[in-house]
Amino acid sequence: MTEQAGQVIFTRGGQAESIHRVHVAVVDRSGRVVARCGDPALVTFPRSSSKPVQALPLALSEPELPGDELALACASHAGTKEHLAVAERLLARSGSTLGDLRCGTHPPFDPAAAADLIRRGEAPTPLHHNCSGKHAGMLLACLRNGWPREGYTEPEHPLQVRIRELHAELGGVPLDDVRGGTDGCSVPAFALPLHGAARIFARLAAPTGTLAPALERVFRAMTAHPFLIAGPGRLDTTLMPLVPGLAAKMGAEAFYGMALRQTPHGPLGVAFKVQDGGERARPHVALAVLAALGGPVTEELRALAPRVLHNWAGREVGTVEVEVPLKWA
Amino acid sequence: MTEQAGQVIFTRGGQAESIHRVHVAVVDRSGRVVARCGDPALVTFPRSSSKPVQALPLALSEPELPGDELALACASHAGTKEHLAVAERLLARSGSTLGDLRCGTHPPFDPAAAADLIRRGEAPTPLHHNCSGKHAGMLLACLRNGWPREGYTEPEHPLQVRIRELHAELGGVPLDDVRGGTDGCSVPAFALPLHGAARIFARLAAPTGTLAPALERVFRAMTAHPFLIAGPGRLDTTLMPLVPGLAAKMGAEAFYGMALRQTPHGPLGVAFKVQDGGERARPHVALAVLAALGGPVTEELRALAPRVLHNWAGREVGTVEVEVPLKWA
């Protein structure tokens, strides 16, 4: 890594307390890296920011799927009633049941939904898992493609083989450079250079080639259903309605992908990673990048990444300083 | 910063995913920095790792205080019934009430205690705040010293002025180098170089001078009541019983302080900071430092910082690689 990483600095009493390092890649419709901060070749895992790619076999094989169900297949949802209702509908479409889901179980991300479960004395089910929509969508893609439901999460399953190829194809990197790991929900997670992930989002921003109709369906589903993509107060949900032509997707460990259709530089794909996985830095980096790419930074946008920090008693205790300068190619 | 920082690397599928940078200072009983990793002069906030110092005015003025109450004054407690009972007793000792506490309110850190409140439909009170013991102890210290209860959290209050002086005195740094901020519970948080914080813990490990009896009471209270210092499954609570002669205290934003009485190098004070505030790196760094200082690393200790990572479905997904080499002076 030759370039200086960006930084998001949490201060207290005018003194730096904690510092997050950040790497950013911005790619145009031709696939060229046009701007960067830090190391655009950093190899890392998009994690759930891969969901728009993971939903492509579904979008290709089920072109008439309702937009809300396709959105939920791209989501890291918060487990509210609205999310569960769509997940159930998508799961039923392939004749699958809860027992077919291999995502595992965790309490809903939404604190109100989690508290509600506790009050009712109920345990969470695999449907509450933030990836249940992706998994339900994968089961349907298997059915439509004539692939076995059995083993749909395994790296050698035709669905996962295809998803890995799509990462290479859309990311513009050799297949051998798409390295496999296992995600939190047990499907393969693929690592690739940051510029490759940005290229995937550039393709969502400006679909071309044989995949264009499916990419377009995914883009439209995500932007039409920002609530389903994440949930109450979560960044994708709050950011997308404020930025025209933006499809955005969070990934675990503070990854972020943005497909921007309307910038002064034309359609762009953005990917960034907070090196330490610190999720709290993400909204600050997202806003800094949007501003650097020429977007208007409104009060509503600024409210998504407050620069003044308060304590439990509501007193001001510090600030957030954002140093994420984009270097243009 | 001239030295390479330590690193705690979270991997996935054999590939680095997220990286935490770490700075460590180790000080002997004479106050000398004997070992380090990264920058021992890093200026940062010990946050709740300052609680043993913040409890000294109490330990000095109320020498007969029961050990469990002194321990809770040093604690970042998890808000279980056991913690609340001691907090109530300490609060009552100065004739204070809930309304006198200025710490603010947050749900109990202990998930079971938090769920219990939700089930009962009750809101948390200031007593559930992890710092309520510290605040109750401060109110008692004010009473015993003839200081007003009013304004006890403010930087100009005699109690807070004294606590700042104690940071300089025990930390071996000029008073001007002890910089003030506001903590999560509204009392002053003081920043000082990492070696200063390590010196404070070295003084706890080997008390000398006029403060020795109070330092000894604090050390004994902490080590006699590890559960009260933190709570179920939390590092201070689980680590102290496994390391003879260790008083350890977590601080927010991944700070850690350890007073070690029994090492091959004599009594030592340790302070470290995970640069980005990533709390998950802390147990790994603590174990690496304990091992480097000559402590036996038992299976029980290793279990506090598992090196293999599992996902929601229980599958292995990655490892934790710890590179925190101590450089000896």
XYZ file of C-alpha atoms in Angstrom:
658
model
C 0.000 0.000 0.000
C 1.627 3.241 -1.128
C -1.105 5.819 -0.573
C -2.087 7.282 2.775
C -5.365 5.793 4.014
C -8.263 8.073 4.842
C -9.133 8.604 8.484
C -12.244 9.043 10.584
C -11.197 10.400 13.959
C -13.420 10.294 17.034
C -12.304 13.068 19.397
C -13.048 13.843 23.054
C -12.308 17.217 24.650
C -10.472 18.302 21.502
C -8.142 15.289 21.638
C -8.175 12.322 19.225
C -9.489 9.254 21.041
C -9.999 6.583 18.353
C -8.987 6.529 14.701
C -10.432 4.448 11.842
C -8.467 3.998 8.607
C -10.366 3.904 5.331
C -9.793 2.749 1.740
C -11.994 3.863 -1.161
C -12.246 2.996 -4.870
C -14.420 4.846 -7.413
C -14.940 3.323 -10.861
C -16.676 4.784 -13.931
C -18.972 3.044 -16.449
C -15.960 1.918 -18.498
C -14.536 0.118 -15.467
C -11.667 2.554 -14.941
C -10.639 3.595 -11.412
C -11.248 7.354 -11.566
C -10.750 8.258 -7.908
C -9.398 6.639 -4.776
C -8.339 7.125 -1.187
C -5.804 4.781 0.355
C -5.397 1.488 -1.469
C -7.987 0.725 -4.184
C -6.372 -2.706 -4.658
C -6.999 -3.760 -1.043
C -8.305 -7.330 -1.178
C -11.254 -7.678 1.148
C -14.723 -9.176 1.519
C -17.756 -7.143 0.414
C -19.799 -9.515 2.592
C -23.459 -8.457 2.303
C -22.494 -5.788 -0.229
C -22.301 -8.823 -2.569
C -26.037 -9.414 -2.225
C -26.971 -7.600 -5.457
C -24.648 -10.086 -7.245
C -25.965 -13.019 -5.244
C -29.489 -12.048 -6.339
C -28.634 -12.036 -10.059
C -29.312 -15.748 -10.709
C -32.747 -15.136 -9.157
C -33.337 -11.948 -11.179
C -32.279 -13.786 -14.349
C -34.464 -16.849 -13.840
C -37.570 -15.214 -12.305
C -38.004 -12.010 -14.334
C -41.555 -11.426 -13.103
C -40.673 -11.609 -9.395
C -42.359 -8.749 -7.486
C -39.911 -5.934 -6.735
C -40.315 -6.185 -2.963
C -39.274 -9.852 -2.994
C -36.244 -9.141 -5.197
C -35.329 -6.266 -2.858
C -35.500 -8.582 0.144
C -33.204 -11.030 -1.644
C -30.665 -8.157 -1.770
C -31.260 -7.149 1.860
C -29.583 -7.323 5.228
C -32.929 -6.809 6.856
C -33.745 -5.807 10.412
C -36.305 -8.513 11.152
C -39.370 -6.282 11.475
C -42.859 -7.584 10.682
C -42.664 -5.964 7.214
C -39.448 -7.823 6.426
C -40.751 -11.144 7.733
C -43.936 -10.908 5.652
C -41.969 -10.498 2.415
C -39.488 -13.204 3.417
C -42.339 -15.661 4.041
C -43.876 -14.902 0.663
C -40.541 -15.356 -1.146
C -39.819 -18.586 0.721
C -43.240 -20.019 -0.142
C -42.760 -19.212 -3.833
C -40.308 -22.120 -4.155
C -42.399 -24.388 -1.928
C -39.674 -24.149 0.710
C -40.119 -23.999 4.466
C -38.220 -22.604 7.438
C -36.391 -25.912 7.735
C -34.832 -25.414 4.291
C -33.097 -22.190 5.312
C -29.402 -22.696 6.162
C -28.682 -19.130 7.347
C -28.766 -19.849 11.061
C -30.576 -17.711 13.623
C -29.950 -14.416 15.407
C -32.214 -11.898 17.159
C -33.640 -9.164 14.892
C -31.244 -6.248 14.250
C -34.100 -3.837 14.951
C -34.065 -3.212 18.732
C -37.865 -2.740 18.863
C -38.437 -6.029 17.014
C -35.929 -7.778 19.294
C -37.586 -6.370 22.420
C -40.948 -7.429 21.059
C -39.775 -11.046 20.747
C -38.482 -10.954 24.333
C -41.778 -9.535 25.622
C -43.695 -12.291 23.863
C -41.277 -14.888 25.229
C -40.483 -16.107 21.714
C -37.172 -17.245 20.264
C -35.982 -15.891 16.908
C -36.293 -18.195 13.866
C -34.104 -18.375 10.722
C -36.612 -15.949 9.154
C -35.363 -13.216 11.545
C -31.800 -13.680 10.251
C -30.833 -10.587 8.278
C -30.005 -12.838 5.284
C -33.240 -14.841 5.212
C -34.432 -13.024 2.078
C -31.189 -13.851 0.274
C -31.504 -17.495 1.274
C -35.183 -17.700 0.282
C -34.214 -16.154 -3.057
C -31.405 -18.661 -3.519
C -33.826 -21.543 -2.947
C -36.111 -20.127 -5.642
C -33.180 -19.616 -8.047
C -32.249 -23.288 -7.524
C -35.784 -24.416 -8.356
C -35.982 -22.279 -11.516
C -32.542 -23.426 -12.737
C -33.125 -27.099 -12.014
C -30.378 -27.138 -9.381
C -30.785 -29.215 -6.215
C -32.056 -27.407 -3.127
C -29.770 -29.672 -1.143
C -26.384 -28.098 -0.431
C -27.313 -24.706 -1.892
C -24.895 -22.961 0.524
C -21.834 -25.027 -0.444
C -19.036 -23.596 -2.634
C -19.313 -26.438 -5.176
C -23.098 -26.045 -5.654
C -23.887 -24.724 -9.182
C -25.558 -21.622 -7.700
C -22.484 -20.641 -5.702
C -20.160 -21.491 -8.592
C -22.230 -19.137 -10.778
C -22.174 -16.376 -8.134
C -18.389 -16.594 -7.934
C -18.141 -16.313 -11.743
C -20.429 -13.280 -11.635
C -18.093 -11.582 -9.142
C -15.183 -12.080 -11.553
C -17.191 -11.095 -14.635
C -18.779 -7.952 -13.186
C -15.730 -7.080 -11.080
C -13.393 -7.294 -14.056
C -10.929 -9.533 -12.236
C -9.621 -13.028 -13.064
C -11.665 -15.830 -11.483
C -8.573 -16.918 -9.567
C -8.513 -13.520 -7.845
C -11.999 -14.085 -6.391
C -11.111 -15.887 -3.170
C -13.599 -17.806 -1.117
C -14.465 -17.746 2.556
C -17.636 -18.567 4.483
C -20.059 -15.815 5.378
C -21.976 -15.284 8.614
C -24.967 -17.036 7.023
C -22.904 -20.010 5.741
C -22.905 -19.260 1.998
C -19.547 -18.467 0.366
C -18.236 -14.934 0.907
C -15.917 -13.787 -1.857
C -12.918 -11.526 -1.450
C -11.726 -9.356 -4.316
C -9.831 -6.090 -4.743
C -11.759 -2.971 -3.721
C -11.707 -1.715 -7.329
C -13.413 -4.972 -8.385
C -16.240 -4.395 -5.930
C -16.534 -0.783 -7.134
C -16.738 -2.094 -10.724
C -19.669 -4.329 -9.719
C -21.514 -1.276 -8.407
C -20.589 0.686 -11.555
C -22.276 -2.082 -13.568
C -25.380 -1.677 -11.400
C -25.251 2.060 -12.071
C -24.843 1.565 -15.834
C -25.944 -1.939 -16.858
C -24.570 -3.279 -20.133
C -24.340 -6.636 -21.910
C -26.454 -9.737 -21.464
C -26.802 -9.167 -17.729
C -28.218 -5.669 -18.217
C -31.922 -6.566 -17.769
C -31.236 -8.466 -14.545
C -28.924 -5.717 -13.216
C -31.618 -3.184 -14.013
C -34.249 -5.216 -12.131
C -31.967 -5.435 -9.091
C -31.187 -1.707 -9.177
C -34.881 -0.811 -9.449
C -35.913 -3.212 -6.698
C -33.309 -1.810 -4.296
C -34.115 1.838 -4.953
C -37.894 1.263 -4.908
C -37.760 -0.521 -1.518
C -35.100 1.137 0.660
C -36.881 0.046 3.846
C -36.734 -3.621 2.879
C -32.974 -3.426 2.074
C -32.119 -2.675 5.732
C -34.625 -1.266 8.236
C -35.496 1.510 10.685
C -32.659 4.014 11.056
C -30.186 1.882 9.111
C -27.933 3.562 6.564
C -29.098 2.010 3.264
C -32.692 2.763 4.190
C -32.115 6.357 5.235
C -29.519 7.239 2.569
C -31.134 5.968 -0.641
C -34.238 8.215 -0.522
C -31.993 11.278 -0.076
C -29.721 10.664 -3.076
C -31.501 10.369 -6.434
C -30.255 7.433 -8.484
C -28.417 5.703 -5.622
C -28.508 1.994 -4.849
C -26.449 1.372 -1.705
C -25.646 -1.792 0.203
C -23.872 -2.308 3.510
C -21.628 -5.266 4.196
C -20.420 -6.576 7.539
C -17.087 -5.349 8.883
C -17.807 -1.838 7.589
C -17.820 -2.478 3.858
C -19.962 -0.256 1.647
C -21.006 -0.297 -1.991
C -22.829 2.461 -3.877
C -24.166 2.523 -7.440
C -24.603 6.185 -8.439
C -26.519 6.922 -11.630
C -26.558 10.725 -11.423
C -23.228 12.421 -10.759
C -21.447 15.251 -12.627
C -18.999 12.504 -13.699
C -21.681 10.200 -15.084
C -22.661 6.853 -13.524
C -20.145 5.671 -10.929
C -19.537 2.658 -8.710
C -18.067 3.150 -5.241
C -16.690 0.631 -2.756
C -15.042 1.393 0.536
C -13.788 -0.497 3.562
C -13.086 0.719 7.073
C -9.907 -1.249 7.727
C -10.781 -2.298 11.284
C -14.413 -3.139 10.571
C -15.643 -0.163 12.629
C -19.228 0.261 11.458
C -19.678 3.671 13.093
C -17.262 5.247 10.598
C -19.359 4.161 7.606
C -21.954 6.965 7.378
C -19.172 9.540 7.719
C -17.185 8.008 4.860
C -20.294 7.622 2.696
C -21.151 11.309 3.061
C -17.566 12.428 2.448
C -17.409 10.376 -0.751
C -20.827 11.589 -1.969
C -19.710 15.191 -1.388
C -16.381 14.624 -3.146
C -18.250 13.162 -6.132
C -20.195 16.395 -6.490
C -23.446 15.557 -4.717
C -25.207 18.304 -2.746
C -24.749 17.711 0.986
C -28.084 18.679 2.474
C -29.006 19.043 6.128
C -30.958 15.805 5.891
C -27.859 13.996 4.649
C -25.666 15.537 7.328
C -28.121 14.285 9.952
C -27.215 10.700 8.972
C -23.642 11.206 10.195
C -23.693 13.596 13.169
C -20.321 15.231 13.760
C -21.039 16.066 17.401
C -21.009 13.233 19.941
C -23.205 13.168 23.036
C -23.049 10.997 26.153
C -25.805 9.102 27.983
C -26.859 12.269 29.781
C -27.064 14.196 26.495
C -23.912 16.299 27.056
C -21.567 17.082 24.178
C -18.365 15.091 24.646
C -16.585 15.143 21.297
C -16.630 15.371 17.536
C -16.009 13.259 14.461
C -13.310 14.522 12.090
C -13.394 13.067 8.586
C -10.265 13.092 6.426
C -11.124 11.044 3.353
C -9.707 13.050 0.431
C -10.328 11.479 -2.986
C -7.378 11.500 -5.340
C -8.507 11.690 -8.970
C -6.787 9.606 -11.615
C 5.125 7.545 16.207
C 8.294 5.724 15.185
C 7.583 2.130 16.150
C 5.354 -0.273 14.263
C 2.024 -0.725 16.037
C 0.899 -4.191 17.056
C -1.872 -5.811 15.068
C -4.862 -8.035 15.749
C -6.052 -9.434 12.435
C -9.482 -10.998 11.921
C -9.265 -13.371 8.961
C -11.891 -15.123 6.836
C -11.090 -18.043 4.538
C -7.376 -17.503 5.155
C -7.553 -13.864 4.036
C -7.221 -10.803 6.326
C -10.616 -9.129 6.652
C -10.226 -6.498 9.385
C -7.127 -5.227 11.173
C -6.850 -3.501 14.561
C -3.725 -1.540 15.479
C -2.490 -1.646 19.053
C -0.165 0.370 21.325
C 1.183 -1.012 24.609
C 3.257 0.391 27.491
C 4.702 -1.671 30.360
C 6.147 0.116 33.402
C 8.037 -1.291 36.392
C 7.759 -0.312 40.066
C 10.326 2.465 39.583
C 8.151 4.040 36.905
C 10.427 3.125 34.025
C 9.008 1.950 30.680
C 10.499 -1.534 30.425
C 8.617 -2.863 27.411
C 6.400 -1.485 24.664
C 4.683 -2.167 21.387
C 3.889 0.698 19.057
C 3.917 4.125 20.680
C 4.055 4.165 24.506
C 3.703 7.971 24.404
C 0.349 7.845 22.600
C -1.896 10.358 24.362
C -5.303 8.839 24.934
C -8.132 8.483 27.434
C -8.091 5.564 29.885
C -11.836 6.244 30.331
C -13.122 3.731 32.892
C -9.605 2.377 33.377
C -9.227 5.564 35.456
C -11.777 4.308 37.985
C -9.174 2.980 40.450
C -7.782 6.560 40.560
C -11.248 8.100 40.731
C -11.961 5.878 43.755
C -8.862 7.013 45.681
C -10.467 10.063 47.364
C -13.145 7.641 48.604
C -10.597 5.032 49.738
C -8.622 7.766 51.531
C -11.569 9.304 53.349
C -13.591 6.166 54.158
C -10.946 3.597 55.149
C -13.503 1.214 56.708
C -15.700 1.029 53.600
C -16.655 -2.617 52.893
C -14.582 -4.085 50.075
C -17.570 -4.825 47.856
C -18.645 -1.184 47.911
C -15.124 0.042 47.119
C -14.964 -2.510 44.297
C -18.226 -1.217 42.853
C -16.833 2.334 42.983
C -14.053 1.022 40.673
C -16.462 -0.871 38.424
C -18.008 -0.646 34.989
C -20.751 -2.951 36.125
C -23.238 -4.921 34.068
C -26.371 -3.898 35.947
C -27.270 -7.294 37.413
C -29.203 -7.601 40.673
C -25.938 -8.197 42.551
C -24.453 -4.962 41.216
C -27.589 -2.944 41.941
C -27.756 -4.165 45.538
C -24.223 -2.966 46.280
C -24.808 0.309 44.415
C -27.905 1.007 46.502
C -26.010 0.339 49.733
C -23.146 2.632 48.695
C -25.538 5.369 47.586
C -27.445 5.229 50.879
C -24.215 5.510 52.872
C -23.976 9.211 51.992
C -27.707 9.762 52.413
C -27.973 10.241 48.672
C -30.796 9.140 46.411
C -31.226 8.184 42.764
C -31.952 11.828 41.965
C -28.445 12.818 43.095
C -26.745 10.595 40.499
C -25.585 12.554 37.444
C -24.381 9.541 35.385
C -27.372 9.362 33.051
C -29.179 6.158 32.140
C -28.603 3.232 29.811
C -29.918 -0.351 29.686
C -27.855 -2.902 31.665
C -24.773 -4.195 29.805
C -25.737 -7.741 30.830
C -28.092 -9.036 28.120
C -30.037 -11.185 30.594
C -30.552 -8.224 32.939
C -31.573 -6.020 30.000
C -34.045 -8.647 28.744
C -35.417 -8.983 32.260
C -36.202 -5.253 32.398
C -37.969 -5.483 29.021
C -40.010 -8.476 30.160
C -41.094 -6.586 33.278
C -41.919 -3.525 31.193
C -39.552 -1.396 33.291
C -37.242 1.398 32.184
C -33.613 1.464 33.346
C -32.686 3.936 36.105
C -29.362 5.734 36.742
C -28.527 2.801 39.057
C -28.283 0.524 35.987
C -25.641 2.812 34.445
C -22.311 0.987 34.468
C -20.774 3.926 36.379
C -23.404 4.196 39.142
C -20.998 2.725 41.717
C -18.361 5.293 40.840
C -20.896 8.092 41.143
C -22.282 6.806 44.450
C -18.695 6.580 45.708
C -17.986 10.137 44.553
C -21.027 11.403 46.486
C -19.730 9.705 49.625
C -16.218 11.096 49.084
C -17.741 14.590 48.833
C -19.603 14.126 52.120
C -16.502 12.845 53.961
C -14.300 15.653 52.609
C -16.801 18.429 53.269
C -17.172 19.158 49.566
C -20.562 20.111 48.150
C -22.620 17.344 46.571
C -23.808 19.925 44.079
C -21.755 19.974 40.891
C -19.669 16.904 41.827
C -19.269 15.994 38.138
C -17.865 19.383 37.068
C -14.145 19.863 36.265
C -13.798 22.734 38.788
C -15.332 20.772 41.701
C -12.684 19.993 44.370
C -13.209 16.232 43.905
C -12.504 16.356 40.171
C -9.577 18.759 40.675
C -8.100 16.234 43.132
C -8.669 13.317 40.724
C -6.859 15.200 37.957
C -3.932 15.859 40.327
C -3.855 12.165 41.216
C -3.573 11.241 37.529
C -0.518 13.496 37.222
C 1.010 12.361 40.526
C 0.560 8.608 40.011
C 1.127 8.813 36.254
C 4.405 10.675 36.681
C 3.439 13.355 34.165
C 3.136 17.154 34.524
C -0.356 18.337 35.467
C -0.537 20.273 32.202
C -0.149 17.006 30.305
C -3.321 15.595 31.888
C -5.914 16.897 29.451
C -9.592 17.018 30.214
C -12.634 15.807 28.312
C -16.082 14.686 29.408
C -16.794 11.010 29.939
C -19.870 9.008 28.985
C -21.169 9.491 32.541
C -20.511 13.281 32.564
C -17.525 13.390 34.963
C -14.188 14.565 33.536
C -12.241 11.997 31.518
C -8.517 12.628 31.523
C -6.132 11.948 28.670
C -2.486 11.200 29.322
C 0.345 9.330 27.602
C -0.013 5.555 27.620
C 3.130 5.227 29.771
C 1.469 7.490 32.374
C -1.534 5.201 32.562
C 0.795 2.192 32.832
C 2.606 3.967 35.696
C -0.713 4.360 37.539
C -1.248 0.594 37.306
C 2.364 -0.024 38.387
C 1.593 2.025 41.515
C -1.432 -0.182 42.146
C 0.804 -3.229 41.728
C 3.452 -1.843 44.099
C 1.983 0.899 46.305
C 4.416 3.379 47.838
C 4.276 6.738 49.575
C 1.390 8.385 51.412
C -1.163 6.954 48.997
C 0.003 3.377 49.607
C -2.746 2.367 52.087
C -5.518 3.670 49.811
C -3.927 2.081 46.716
C -3.689 -1.196 48.635
C -7.374 -1.023 49.615
C -8.367 -0.416 45.995
C -6.179 -3.277 44.733
C -7.604 -5.676 47.352
C -11.196 -4.628 46.696
C -10.820 -5.159 42.947
C -9.135 -8.538 43.204
C -11.494 -9.774 45.940
C -14.625 -8.886 43.910
C -13.952 -9.556 40.222
C -17.661 -10.081 39.538
C -18.558 -6.637 40.837
C -15.863 -4.921 38.699
C -17.626 -5.931 35.456
C -20.117 -8.812 35.222
C -21.067 -12.122 33.612
C -18.646 -13.070 30.841
C -16.879 -9.690 30.854
C -13.098 -9.605 30.651
C -12.112 -8.099 34.030
C -14.388 -10.581 35.782
C -13.175 -13.645 33.930
C -9.481 -12.672 33.720
C -8.668 -11.666 37.300
C -9.430 -15.041 38.928
C -7.121 -16.757 36.413
C -4.054 -14.561 36.979
C -2.794 -14.442 40.575
C -1.991 -10.899 41.701
C -3.792 -9.168 38.823
C -6.098 -6.154 39.134
C -7.452 -5.322 35.680
C -9.805 -2.625 34.475
C -11.401 -2.052 31.094
C -12.005 1.407 29.672
C -14.300 2.390 26.810
C -12.874 2.558 23.293
C -10.754 -0.526 23.944
C -8.428 0.800 26.619
C -7.023 -1.648 29.175
C -5.052 -1.339 32.398
C -3.449 -4.172 34.372
C -1.650 -4.089 37.734
C 0.473 -7.252 37.949
C 2.008 -8.127 41.309
C 3.577 -11.457 40.400
C 5.702 -11.552 37.273
C 9.268 -12.791 36.688
C 10.114 -9.096 36.279
C 8.554 -8.034 39.584
C 5.414 -5.910 39.893
C 4.414 -4.263 36.607
C 1.830 -1.847 35.305
C 0.415 -2.317 31.806
C -1.725 -0.018 29.681
C -2.806 -0.605 26.119
C -5.113 0.976 23.575
C -6.645 -0.492 20.444
C -6.254 2.523 18.165
C -9.707 2.311 16.580
C -11.578 1.539 19.809
C -12.348 -2.026 18.659
C -13.286 -3.785 21.880
C -13.151 -7.288 20.374
C -9.352 -7.032 20.058
C -8.891 -6.428 23.786
C -8.864 -9.989 25.188
C -6.412 -11.028 22.464
C -4.010 -8.202 23.316
C -4.355 -8.830 27.063
C -3.403 -12.485 26.641
C -0.506 -11.700 24.307
C 0.902 -9.198 26.800
C 0.437 -11.541 29.772
C 2.269 -14.281 27.846
C 5.075 -11.900 26.824
C 5.498 -10.891 30.469
C 6.138 -14.496 31.406
C 2.748 -15.620 32.657
C 1.651 -19.202 31.969
C -0.991 -19.241 29.239
C -3.415 -21.918 30.389
C -6.333 -23.413 28.485
C -8.700 -21.441 30.701
C -6.951 -18.207 29.737
C -6.961 -19.096 26.056
C -10.708 -19.673 26.259
C -11.157 -15.962 27.033
C -9.840 -15.014 23.581
C -10.863 -17.718 21.098
C -8.687 -17.722 17.980
C -11.255 -19.533 15.839
C -14.315 -17.594 14.688
C -17.731 -19.174 14.125
C -20.822 -17.853 12.363
C -24.471 -17.850 13.457
C -24.870 -21.450 12.302
C -21.793 -22.545 14.285
C -19.520 -23.038 11.252
C -15.854 -22.059 11.395
C -15.341 -18.970 9.238
C -11.994 -17.519 10.255
C -9.260 -16.953 12.794
C -7.728 -14.205 14.885
C -4.019 -13.576 14.329
C -2.249 -11.633 17.076
C 0.993 -9.784 16.337
C 1.764 -7.778 19.451
C 5.499 -8.261 20.020
C 6.837 -6.480 23.106
C 10.107 -4.665 22.624
C 12.127 -4.589 25.854
C 13.987 -1.438 26.876
